[in-house]
Amino acid sequence: MASDQPASTMRSLERAFDVLDVLTRGPVPMRLSEIARRAGLHIATTQRILTVLEGRGYAEKSELGYRVGLAPLFPAHSYLTNNPLSSAAAPVLQELATATGLTSSLFVRSGHDRVVISRVPGARVLRYQLPIGERLPLHAGAGKVLAADMDEADLDDLLTATGTITRVTGEVITHERLRDELARIRREGYTVSVNERAIGVTSVSAAVNDATGRAVAAATVTGLSEEVPEERFAPLVAEVQRAADAITRRLA
């Protein structure tokens, strides 16, 4: 019995994280049955886990259902405070935003997603909000810089999980076309994205590398497309690549 307990404890812990992951991905409060379905668990098991998470502050219950609680903010704050990437990027992103007049950001990969961990607003407000910690896809925008560094097995998994890729304009991107684009990004270290995730928005992104040359983050500037005409692409690519290199050096 004693030898089975560690395995059982680990399974319980994994299930708790599965439920918490479902909550973090939900844009609105969710009912118990929906959480159980998304987590692939029985309703009774899900209810027990939610009770524990609620008691610890990781989940909250309202008339509309369950949502993430306050407690995850504390480890998130610790991560942003202690993570060397955030510290290295902060002054560089400030300089980049000042030099370009555009919003500068730093993204890191988390599984099949990318997450913004640092951001400095530009001179003009974007048409959408992007809070620190929000998940975004790897197959668009700055995410492609990170996807370009994935090995073939991970990339296959990503494409399988993603399915059909449709830009906000309605344009469908085949997996073959995306693979070709990622190969180009891998060679050149940057990407320019226009109308991929939001209409009228353009971004320029470059890879931040670690000591081994692997992409650990993507430095990005984003602005309204009217601020970023095609003639600005080349100068912005140079600015963003310099910023990405500066963050890389600060990580050394």
mmCIF file of N, CA and C in Angstrom, residues 115-222:
data_model
loop_
_atom_site.group_PDB
_atom_site.id
_atom_site.type_symbol
_atom_site.label_atom_id
_atom_site.label_comp_id
_atom_site.label_asym_id
_atom_site.label_seq_id
_atom_site.Cartn_x
_atom_site.Cartn_y
_atom_site.Cartn_z
ATOM 1 N N VAL A 115 3.377 33.249 -24.482
ATOM 2 C CA VAL A 115 2.854 34.088 -23.406
ATOM 3 C C VAL A 115 3.683 35.358 -23.335
ATOM 4 N N VAL A 116 3.014 36.504 -23.216
ATOM 5 C CA VAL A 116 3.742 37.766 -23.066
ATOM 6 C C VAL A 116 4.119 37.934 -21.598
ATOM 7 N N ILE A 117 5.420 38.160 -21.339
ATOM 8 C CA ILE A 117 5.891 38.308 -19.961
ATOM 9 C C ILE A 117 6.395 39.714 -19.667
ATOM 10 N N SER A 118 6.509 40.536 -20.712
ATOM 11 C CA SER A 118 6.934 41.915 -20.491
ATOM 12 C C SER A 118 6.427 42.760 -21.642
ATOM 13 N N ARG A 119 6.012 44.003 -21.344
ATOM 14 C CA ARG A 119 5.443 44.853 -22.391
ATOM 15 C C ARG A 119 5.615 46.319 -22.039
ATOM 16 N N VAL A 120 5.974 47.127 -23.038
ATOM 17 C CA VAL A 120 6.088 48.584 -22.886
ATOM 18 C C VAL A 120 5.211 49.224 -23.961
ATOM 19 N N PRO A 121 4.201 50.004 -23.583
ATOM 20 C CA PRO A 121 3.294 50.606 -24.568
ATOM 21 C C PRO A 121 4.010 51.572 -25.499
ATOM 22 N N GLY A 122 3.500 51.665 -26.723
ATOM 23 C CA GLY A 122 4.032 52.612 -27.692
ATOM 24 C C GLY A 122 3.341 53.955 -27.590
ATOM 25 N N ALA A 123 3.606 54.803 -28.569
ATOM 26 C CA ALA A 123 3.038 56.153 -28.555
ATOM 27 C C ALA A 123 1.539 56.146 -28.787
ATOM 28 N N ARG A 124 1.036 55.157 -29.540
ATOM 29 C CA ARG A 124 -0.394 55.063 -29.808
ATOM 30 C C ARG A 124 -0.947 53.774 -29.218
ATOM 31 N N VAL A 125 -2.171 53.850 -28.731
ATOM 32 C CA VAL A 125 -2.801 52.692 -28.107
ATOM 33 C C VAL A 125 -3.268 51.720 -29.182
ATOM 34 N N LEU A 126 -2.988 50.432 -28.974
ATOM 35 C CA LEU A 126 -3.448 49.416 -29.915
ATOM 36 C C LEU A 126 -4.954 49.232 -29.789
ATOM 37 N N ARG A 127 -5.534 48.584 -30.789
ATOM 38 C CA ARG A 127 -6.985 48.406 -30.808
ATOM 39 C C ARG A 127 -7.434 47.243 -29.930
ATOM 40 N N TYR A 128 -6.508 46.562 -29.313
ATOM 41 C CA TYR A 128 -6.864 45.434 -28.447
ATOM 42 C C TYR A 128 -5.957 45.441 -27.232
ATOM 43 N N GLN A 129 -6.437 44.809 -26.169
ATOM 44 C CA GLN A 129 -5.661 44.693 -24.944
ATOM 45 C C GLN A 129 -4.940 43.355 -24.930
ATOM 46 N N LEU A 130 -3.718 43.343 -24.409
ATOM 47 C CA LEU A 130 -2.961 42.102 -24.305
ATOM 48 C C LEU A 130 -2.284 42.068 -22.944
ATOM 49 N N PRO A 131 -2.996 41.589 -21.925
ATOM 50 C CA PRO A 131 -2.433 41.596 -20.572
ATOM 51 C C PRO A 131 -1.244 40.653 -20.446
ATOM 52 N N ILE A 132 -0.358 40.976 -19.512
ATOM 53 C CA ILE A 132 0.749 40.075 -19.189
ATOM 54 C C ILE A 132 0.174 38.723 -18.805
ATOM 55 N N GLY A 133 0.737 37.655 -19.362
ATOM 56 C CA GLY A 133 0.288 36.307 -19.040
ATOM 57 C C GLY A 133 -0.745 35.735 -19.986
ATOM 58 N N GLU A 134 -1.229 36.526 -20.946
ATOM 59 C CA GLU A 134 -2.236 35.997 -21.867
ATOM 60 C C GLU A 134 -1.610 35.020 -22.854
ATOM 61 N N ARG A 135 -2.322 33.923 -23.122
ATOM 62 C CA ARG A 135 -1.855 32.921 -24.080
ATOM 63 C C ARG A 135 -2.214 33.341 -25.500
ATOM 64 N N LEU A 136 -1.288 33.113 -26.412
ATOM 65 C CA LEU A 136 -1.515 33.372 -27.823
ATOM 66 C C LEU A 136 -0.934 32.212 -28.629
ATOM 67 N N PRO A 137 -1.357 32.055 -29.888
ATOM 68 C CA PRO A 137 -0.886 30.910 -30.676
ATOM 69 C C PRO A 137 0.558 31.045 -31.135
ATOM 70 N N LEU A 138 1.175 29.909 -31.394
ATOM 71 C CA LEU A 138 2.544 29.883 -31.920
ATOM 72 C C LEU A 138 2.579 30.014 -33.436
ATOM 73 N N HIS A 139 1.450 29.820 -34.089
ATOM 74 C CA HIS A 139 1.461 29.799 -35.551
ATOM 75 C C HIS A 139 1.204 31.167 -36.170
ATOM 76 N N ALA A 140 1.186 32.225 -35.346
ATOM 77 C CA ALA A 140 0.957 33.567 -35.872
ATOM 78 C C ALA A 140 1.848 34.567 -35.153
ATOM 79 N N GLY A 141 2.170 35.663 -35.841
ATOM 80 C CA GLY A 141 2.920 36.744 -35.219
ATOM 81 C C GLY A 141 4.248 36.291 -34.644
ATOM 82 N N ALA A 142 4.539 36.827 -33.443
ATOM 83 C CA ALA A 142 5.805 36.507 -32.774
ATOM 84 C C ALA A 142 5.951 35.027 -32.476
ATOM 85 N N GLY A 143 4.833 34.329 -32.386
ATOM 86 C CA GLY A 143 4.894 32.900 -32.094
ATOM 87 C C GLY A 143 5.693 32.116 -33.111
ATOM 88 N N LYS A 144 5.711 32.593 -34.352
ATOM 89 C CA LYS A 144 6.423 31.866 -35.399
ATOM 90 C C LYS A 144 7.928 31.857 -35.165
ATOM 91 N N VAL A 145 8.454 32.899 -34.507
ATOM 92 C CA VAL A 145 9.874 32.913 -34.170
ATOM 93 C C VAL A 145 10.194 31.766 -33.212
ATOM 94 N N LEU A 146 9.285 31.501 -32.282
ATOM 95 C CA LEU A 146 9.480 30.419 -31.321
ATOM 96 C C LEU A 146 9.199 29.058 -31.956
ATOM 97 N N ALA A 147 8.162 28.987 -32.788
ATOM 98 C CA ALA A 147 7.852 27.728 -33.466
ATOM 99 C C ALA A 147 8.961 27.318 -34.420
ATOM 100 N N ALA A 148 9.649 28.296 -35.001
ATOM 101 C CA ALA A 148 10.724 27.995 -35.947
ATOM 102 C C ALA A 148 11.870 27.244 -35.287
ATOM 103 N N ASP A 149 11.987 27.347 -33.966
ATOM 104 C CA ASP A 149 13.088 26.701 -33.256
ATOM 105 C C ASP A 149 12.689 25.331 -32.702
ATOM 106 N N MET A 150 11.453 24.908 -32.927
ATOM 107 C CA MET A 150 11.002 23.607 -32.430
ATOM 108 C C MET A 150 11.595 22.488 -33.276
ATOM 109 N N ASP A 151 11.843 21.336 -32.646
ATOM 110 C CA ASP A 151 12.298 20.193 -33.437
ATOM 111 C C ASP A 151 11.106 19.602 -34.186
ATOM 112 N N GLU A 152 11.377 18.709 -35.111
ATOM 113 C CA GLU A 152 10.326 18.201 -35.997
ATOM 114 C C GLU A 152 9.199 17.511 -35.242
ATOM 115 N N ALA A 153 9.545 16.745 -34.218
ATOM 116 C CA ALA A 153 8.509 16.025 -33.467
ATOM 117 C C ALA A 153 7.572 16.998 -32.760
ATOM 118 N N ASP A 154 8.150 18.022 -32.122
ATOM 119 C CA ASP A 154 7.327 19.019 -31.435
ATOM 120 C C ASP A 154 6.487 19.810 -32.429
ATOM 121 N N LEU A 155 7.066 20.121 -33.574
ATOM 122 C CA LEU A 155 6.323 20.863 -34.590
ATOM 123 C C LEU A 155 5.167 20.032 -35.136
ATOM 124 N N ASP A 156 5.409 18.740 -35.341
ATOM 125 C CA ASP A 156 4.328 17.854 -35.778
ATOM 126 C C ASP A 156 3.191 17.851 -34.759
ATOM 127 N N ASP A 157 3.539 17.764 -33.478
ATOM 128 C CA ASP A 157 2.527 17.788 -32.422
ATOM 129 C C ASP A 157 1.747 19.094 -32.441
ATOM 130 N N LEU A 158 2.465 20.209 -32.625
ATOM 131 C CA LEU A 158 1.814 21.515 -32.665
ATOM 132 C C LEU A 158 0.812 21.597 -33.804
ATOM 133 N N LEU A 159 1.215 21.185 -34.992
ATOM 134 C CA LEU A 159 0.340 21.274 -36.153
ATOM 135 C C LEU A 159 -0.864 20.348 -36.010
ATOM 136 N N THR A 160 -0.642 19.180 -35.425
ATOM 137 C CA THR A 160 -1.761 18.262 -35.191
ATOM 138 C C THR A 160 -2.768 18.873 -34.223
ATOM 139 N N ALA A 161 -2.262 19.480 -33.156
ATOM 140 C CA ALA A 161 -3.140 20.093 -32.161
ATOM 141 C C ALA A 161 -3.832 21.334 -32.703
ATOM 142 N N THR A 162 -3.157 22.053 -33.589
ATOM 143 C CA THR A 162 -3.710 23.304 -34.109
ATOM 144 C C THR A 162 -4.786 23.071 -35.147
ATOM 145 N N GLY A 163 -4.585 22.072 -35.996
ATOM 146 C CA GLY A 163 -5.562 21.818 -37.049
ATOM 147 C C GLY A 163 -5.497 22.879 -38.128
ATOM 148 N N THR A 164 -6.661 23.278 -38.642
ATOM 149 C CA THR A 164 -6.717 24.289 -39.697
ATOM 150 C C THR A 164 -6.290 25.647 -39.162
ATOM 151 N N ILE A 165 -5.393 26.297 -39.902
ATOM 152 C CA ILE A 165 -4.887 27.616 -39.498
ATOM 153 C C ILE A 165 -5.570 28.675 -40.354
ATOM 154 N N THR A 166 -6.318 29.541 -39.698
ATOM 155 C CA THR A 166 -7.044 30.589 -40.405
ATOM 156 C C THR A 166 -6.674 31.942 -39.831
ATOM 157 N N ARG A 167 -6.176 32.838 -40.682
ATOM 158 C CA ARG A 167 -5.861 34.187 -40.252
ATOM 159 C C ARG A 167 -7.160 34.948 -39.973
ATOM 160 N N VAL A 168 -7.016 36.084 -39.298
ATOM 161 C CA VAL A 168 -8.197 36.883 -38.967
ATOM 162 C C VAL A 168 -8.876 37.401 -40.232
ATOM 163 N N THR A 169 -8.143 37.475 -41.340
ATOM 164 C CA THR A 169 -8.711 37.908 -42.616
ATOM 165 C C THR A 169 -9.535 36.821 -43.285
ATOM 166 N N GLY A 170 -9.457 35.606 -42.760
ATOM 167 C CA GLY A 170 -10.144 34.479 -43.367
ATOM 168 C C GLY A 170 -9.238 33.628 -44.233
ATOM 169 N N GLU A 171 -8.007 34.083 -44.457
ATOM 170 C CA GLU A 171 -7.059 33.327 -45.270
ATOM 171 C C GLU A 171 -6.647 32.051 -44.534
ATOM 172 N N VAL A 172 -6.712 30.938 -45.241
ATOM 173 C CA VAL A 172 -6.315 29.650 -44.677
ATOM 174 C C VAL A 172 -4.855 29.379 -45.029
ATOM 175 N N ILE A 173 -4.059 29.062 -44.015
ATOM 176 C CA ILE A 173 -2.633 28.788 -44.199
ATOM 177 C C ILE A 173 -2.405 27.283 -44.087
ATOM 178 N N THR A 174 -1.904 26.678 -45.138
ATOM 179 C CA THR A 174 -1.641 25.240 -45.096
ATOM 180 C C THR A 174 -0.446 24.956 -44.193
ATOM 181 N N HIS A 175 -0.392 23.722 -43.696
ATOM 182 C CA HIS A 175 0.744 23.343 -42.858
ATOM 183 C C HIS A 175 2.041 23.391 -43.654
ATOM 184 N N GLU A 176 1.974 23.052 -44.937
ATOM 185 C CA GLU A 176 3.175 23.094 -45.777
ATOM 186 C C GLU A 176 3.690 24.526 -45.911
ATOM 187 N N ARG A 177 2.767 25.457 -46.109
ATOM 188 C CA ARG A 177 3.172 26.862 -46.229
ATOM 189 C C ARG A 177 3.776 27.365 -44.919
ATOM 190 N N LEU A 178 3.180 26.978 -43.802
ATOM 191 C CA LEU A 178 3.719 27.405 -42.516
ATOM 192 C C LEU A 178 5.106 26.820 -42.295
ATOM 193 N N ARG A 179 5.296 25.544 -42.641
ATOM 194 C CA ARG A 179 6.622 24.934 -42.495
ATOM 195 C C ARG A 179 7.667 25.693 -43.320
ATOM 196 N N ASP A 180 7.305 26.081 -44.541
ATOM 197 C CA ASP A 180 8.229 26.841 -45.383
ATOM 198 C C ASP A 180 8.571 28.181 -44.737
ATOM 199 N N GLU A 181 7.546 28.823 -44.168
ATOM 200 C CA GLU A 181 7.780 30.118 -43.527
ATOM 201 C C GLU A 181 8.668 29.971 -42.297
ATOM 202 N N LEU A 182 8.442 28.927 -41.521
ATOM 203 C CA LEU A 182 9.262 28.691 -40.330
ATOM 204 C C LEU A 182 10.710 28.402 -40.708
ATOM 205 N N ALA A 183 10.907 27.707 -41.820
ATOM 206 C CA ALA A 183 12.275 27.431 -42.278
ATOM 207 C C ALA A 183 12.982 28.740 -42.636
ATOM 208 N N ARG A 184 12.256 29.664 -43.268
ATOM 209 C CA ARG A 184 12.831 30.961 -43.603
ATOM 210 C C ARG A 184 13.161 31.756 -42.347
ATOM 211 N N ILE A 185 12.254 31.726 -41.370
ATOM 212 C CA ILE A 185 12.476 32.432 -40.107
ATOM 213 C C ILE A 185 13.681 31.841 -39.377
ATOM 214 N N ARG A 186 13.823 30.528 -39.432
ATOM 215 C CA ARG A 186 14.946 29.864 -38.774
ATOM 216 C C ARG A 186 16.273 30.341 -39.369
ATOM 217 N N ARG A 187 16.290 30.553 -40.671
ATOM 218 C CA ARG A 187 17.514 31.025 -41.335
ATOM 219 C C ARG A 187 17.796 32.489 -41.012
ATOM 220 N N GLU A 188 16.753 33.316 -41.040
ATOM 221 C CA GLU A 188 16.942 34.763 -40.961
ATOM 222 C C GLU A 188 16.742 35.332 -39.559
ATOM 223 N N GLY A 189 16.033 34.613 -38.694
ATOM 224 C CA GLY A 189 15.900 35.027 -37.303
ATOM 225 C C GLY A 189 14.835 36.063 -37.015
ATOM 226 N N TYR A 190 13.953 36.351 -37.981
ATOM 227 C CA TYR A 190 12.913 37.351 -37.736
ATOM 228 C C TYR A 190 11.676 37.052 -38.580
ATOM 229 N N THR A 191 10.576 37.744 -38.265
ATOM 230 C CA THR A 191 9.373 37.662 -39.085
ATOM 231 C C THR A 191 8.630 38.985 -39.025
ATOM 232 N N VAL A 192 7.965 39.325 -40.114
ATOM 233 C CA VAL A 192 7.065 40.477 -40.182
ATOM 234 C C VAL A 192 5.659 39.923 -40.392
ATOM 235 N N SER A 193 4.723 40.320 -39.548
ATOM 236 C CA SER A 193 3.366 39.783 -39.603
ATOM 237 C C SER A 193 2.365 40.918 -39.795
ATOM 238 N N VAL A 194 1.508 40.776 -40.803
ATOM 239 C CA VAL A 194 0.507 41.797 -41.118
ATOM 240 C C VAL A 194 -0.870 41.147 -41.144
ATOM 241 N N ASN A 195 -1.797 41.680 -40.348
ATOM 242 C CA ASN A 195 -3.179 41.184 -40.342
ATOM 243 C C ASN A 195 -3.274 39.684 -40.057
ATOM 244 N N GLU A 196 -2.421 39.181 -39.176
ATOM 245 C CA GLU A 196 -2.468 37.749 -38.881
ATOM 246 C C GLU A 196 -3.407 37.432 -37.728
ATOM 247 N N ARG A 197 -3.320 38.228 -36.658
ATOM 248 C CA ARG A 197 -4.168 37.958 -35.491
ATOM 249 C C ARG A 197 -5.202 39.045 -35.258
ATOM 250 N N ALA A 198 -4.932 40.252 -35.782
ATOM 251 C CA ALA A 198 -5.864 41.372 -35.648
ATOM 252 C C ALA A 198 -5.782 42.227 -36.905
ATOM 253 N N ILE A 199 -6.943 42.641 -37.400
ATOM 254 C CA ILE A 199 -6.987 43.469 -38.602
ATOM 255 C C ILE A 199 -6.324 44.824 -38.328
ATOM 256 N N GLY A 200 -5.523 45.277 -39.286
ATOM 257 C CA GLY A 200 -4.911 46.586 -39.175
ATOM 258 C C GLY A 200 -3.761 46.660 -38.205
ATOM 259 N N VAL A 201 -3.156 45.507 -37.878
ATOM 260 C CA VAL A 201 -2.043 45.474 -36.929
ATOM 261 C C VAL A 201 -0.854 44.771 -37.579
ATOM 262 N N THR A 202 0.309 45.360 -37.423
ATOM 263 C CA THR A 202 1.547 44.798 -37.962
ATOM 264 C C THR A 202 2.558 44.631 -36.836
ATOM 265 N N SER A 203 3.301 43.539 -36.875
ATOM 266 C CA SER A 203 4.346 43.313 -35.872
ATOM 267 C C SER A 203 5.621 42.842 -36.544
ATOM 268 N N VAL A 204 6.732 43.135 -35.892
ATOM 269 C CA VAL A 204 8.052 42.669 -36.331
ATOM 270 C C VAL A 204 8.696 41.980 -35.139
ATOM 271 N N SER A 205 9.155 40.755 -35.330
ATOM 272 C CA SER A 205 9.661 39.952 -34.213
ATOM 273 C C SER A 205 10.996 39.317 -34.561
ATOM 274 N N ALA A 206 11.841 39.158 -33.536
ATOM 275 C CA ALA A 206 13.149 38.522 -33.717
ATOM 276 C C ALA A 206 13.438 37.623 -32.526
ATOM 277 N N ALA A 207 14.283 36.637 -32.755
ATOM 278 C CA ALA A 207 14.574 35.635 -31.728
ATOM 279 C C ALA A 207 15.601 36.136 -30.722
ATOM 280 N N VAL A 208 15.312 35.869 -29.449
ATOM 281 C CA VAL A 208 16.282 36.042 -28.367
ATOM 282 C C VAL A 208 16.844 34.660 -28.073
ATOM 283 N N ASN A 209 18.161 34.500 -28.170
ATOM 284 C CA ASN A 209 18.779 33.189 -28.042
ATOM 285 C C ASN A 209 19.514 33.022 -26.720
ATOM 286 N N ASP A 210 19.644 31.769 -26.289
ATOM 287 C CA ASP A 210 20.459 31.489 -25.114
ATOM 288 C C ASP A 210 21.896 31.196 -25.552
ATOM 289 N N ALA A 211 22.718 30.756 -24.620
ATOM 290 C CA ALA A 211 24.137 30.535 -24.916
ATOM 291 C C ALA A 211 24.363 29.440 -25.950
ATOM 292 N N THR A 212 23.384 28.541 -26.111
ATOM 293 C CA THR A 212 23.520 27.448 -27.073
ATOM 294 C C THR A 212 22.970 27.808 -28.444
ATOM 295 N N GLY A 213 22.385 29.011 -28.552
ATOM 296 C CA GLY A 213 21.813 29.422 -29.824
ATOM 297 C C GLY A 213 20.358 29.086 -30.000
ATOM 298 N N ARG A 214 19.728 28.508 -28.971
ATOM 299 C CA ARG A 214 18.308 28.187 -29.046
ATOM 300 C C ARG A 214 17.469 29.414 -28.728
ATOM 301 N N ALA A 215 16.345 29.551 -29.428
ATOM 302 C CA ALA A 215 15.444 30.682 -29.196
ATOM 303 C C ALA A 215 14.685 30.475 -27.893
ATOM 304 N N VAL A 216 14.889 31.368 -26.941
ATOM 305 C CA VAL A 216 14.219 31.266 -25.643
ATOM 306 C C VAL A 216 13.102 32.291 -25.506
ATOM 307 N N ALA A 217 13.064 33.266 -26.433
ATOM 308 C CA ALA A 217 12.032 34.296 -26.374
ATOM 309 C C ALA A 217 11.953 34.973 -27.733
ATOM 310 N N ALA A 218 10.902 35.765 -27.897
ATOM 311 C CA ALA A 218 10.747 36.580 -29.102
ATOM 312 C C ALA A 218 10.541 38.027 -28.692
ATOM 313 N N ALA A 219 11.405 38.902 -29.166
ATOM 314 C CA ALA A 219 11.238 40.341 -28.953
ATOM 315 C C ALA A 219 10.415 40.885 -30.117
ATOM 316 N N THR A 220 9.457 41.756 -29.804
ATOM 317 C CA THR A 220 8.487 42.185 -30.810
ATOM 318 C C THR A 220 8.153 43.661 -30.673
ATOM 319 N N VAL A 221 7.938 44.314 -31.804
ATOM 320 C CA VAL A 221 7.272 45.615 -31.805
ATOM 321 C C VAL A 221 5.971 45.463 -32.577
ATOM 322 N N THR A 222 4.931 46.112 -32.074
ATOM 323 C CA THR A 222 3.602 46.000 -32.663
ATOM 324 C C THR A 222 2.986 47.384 -32.786
#
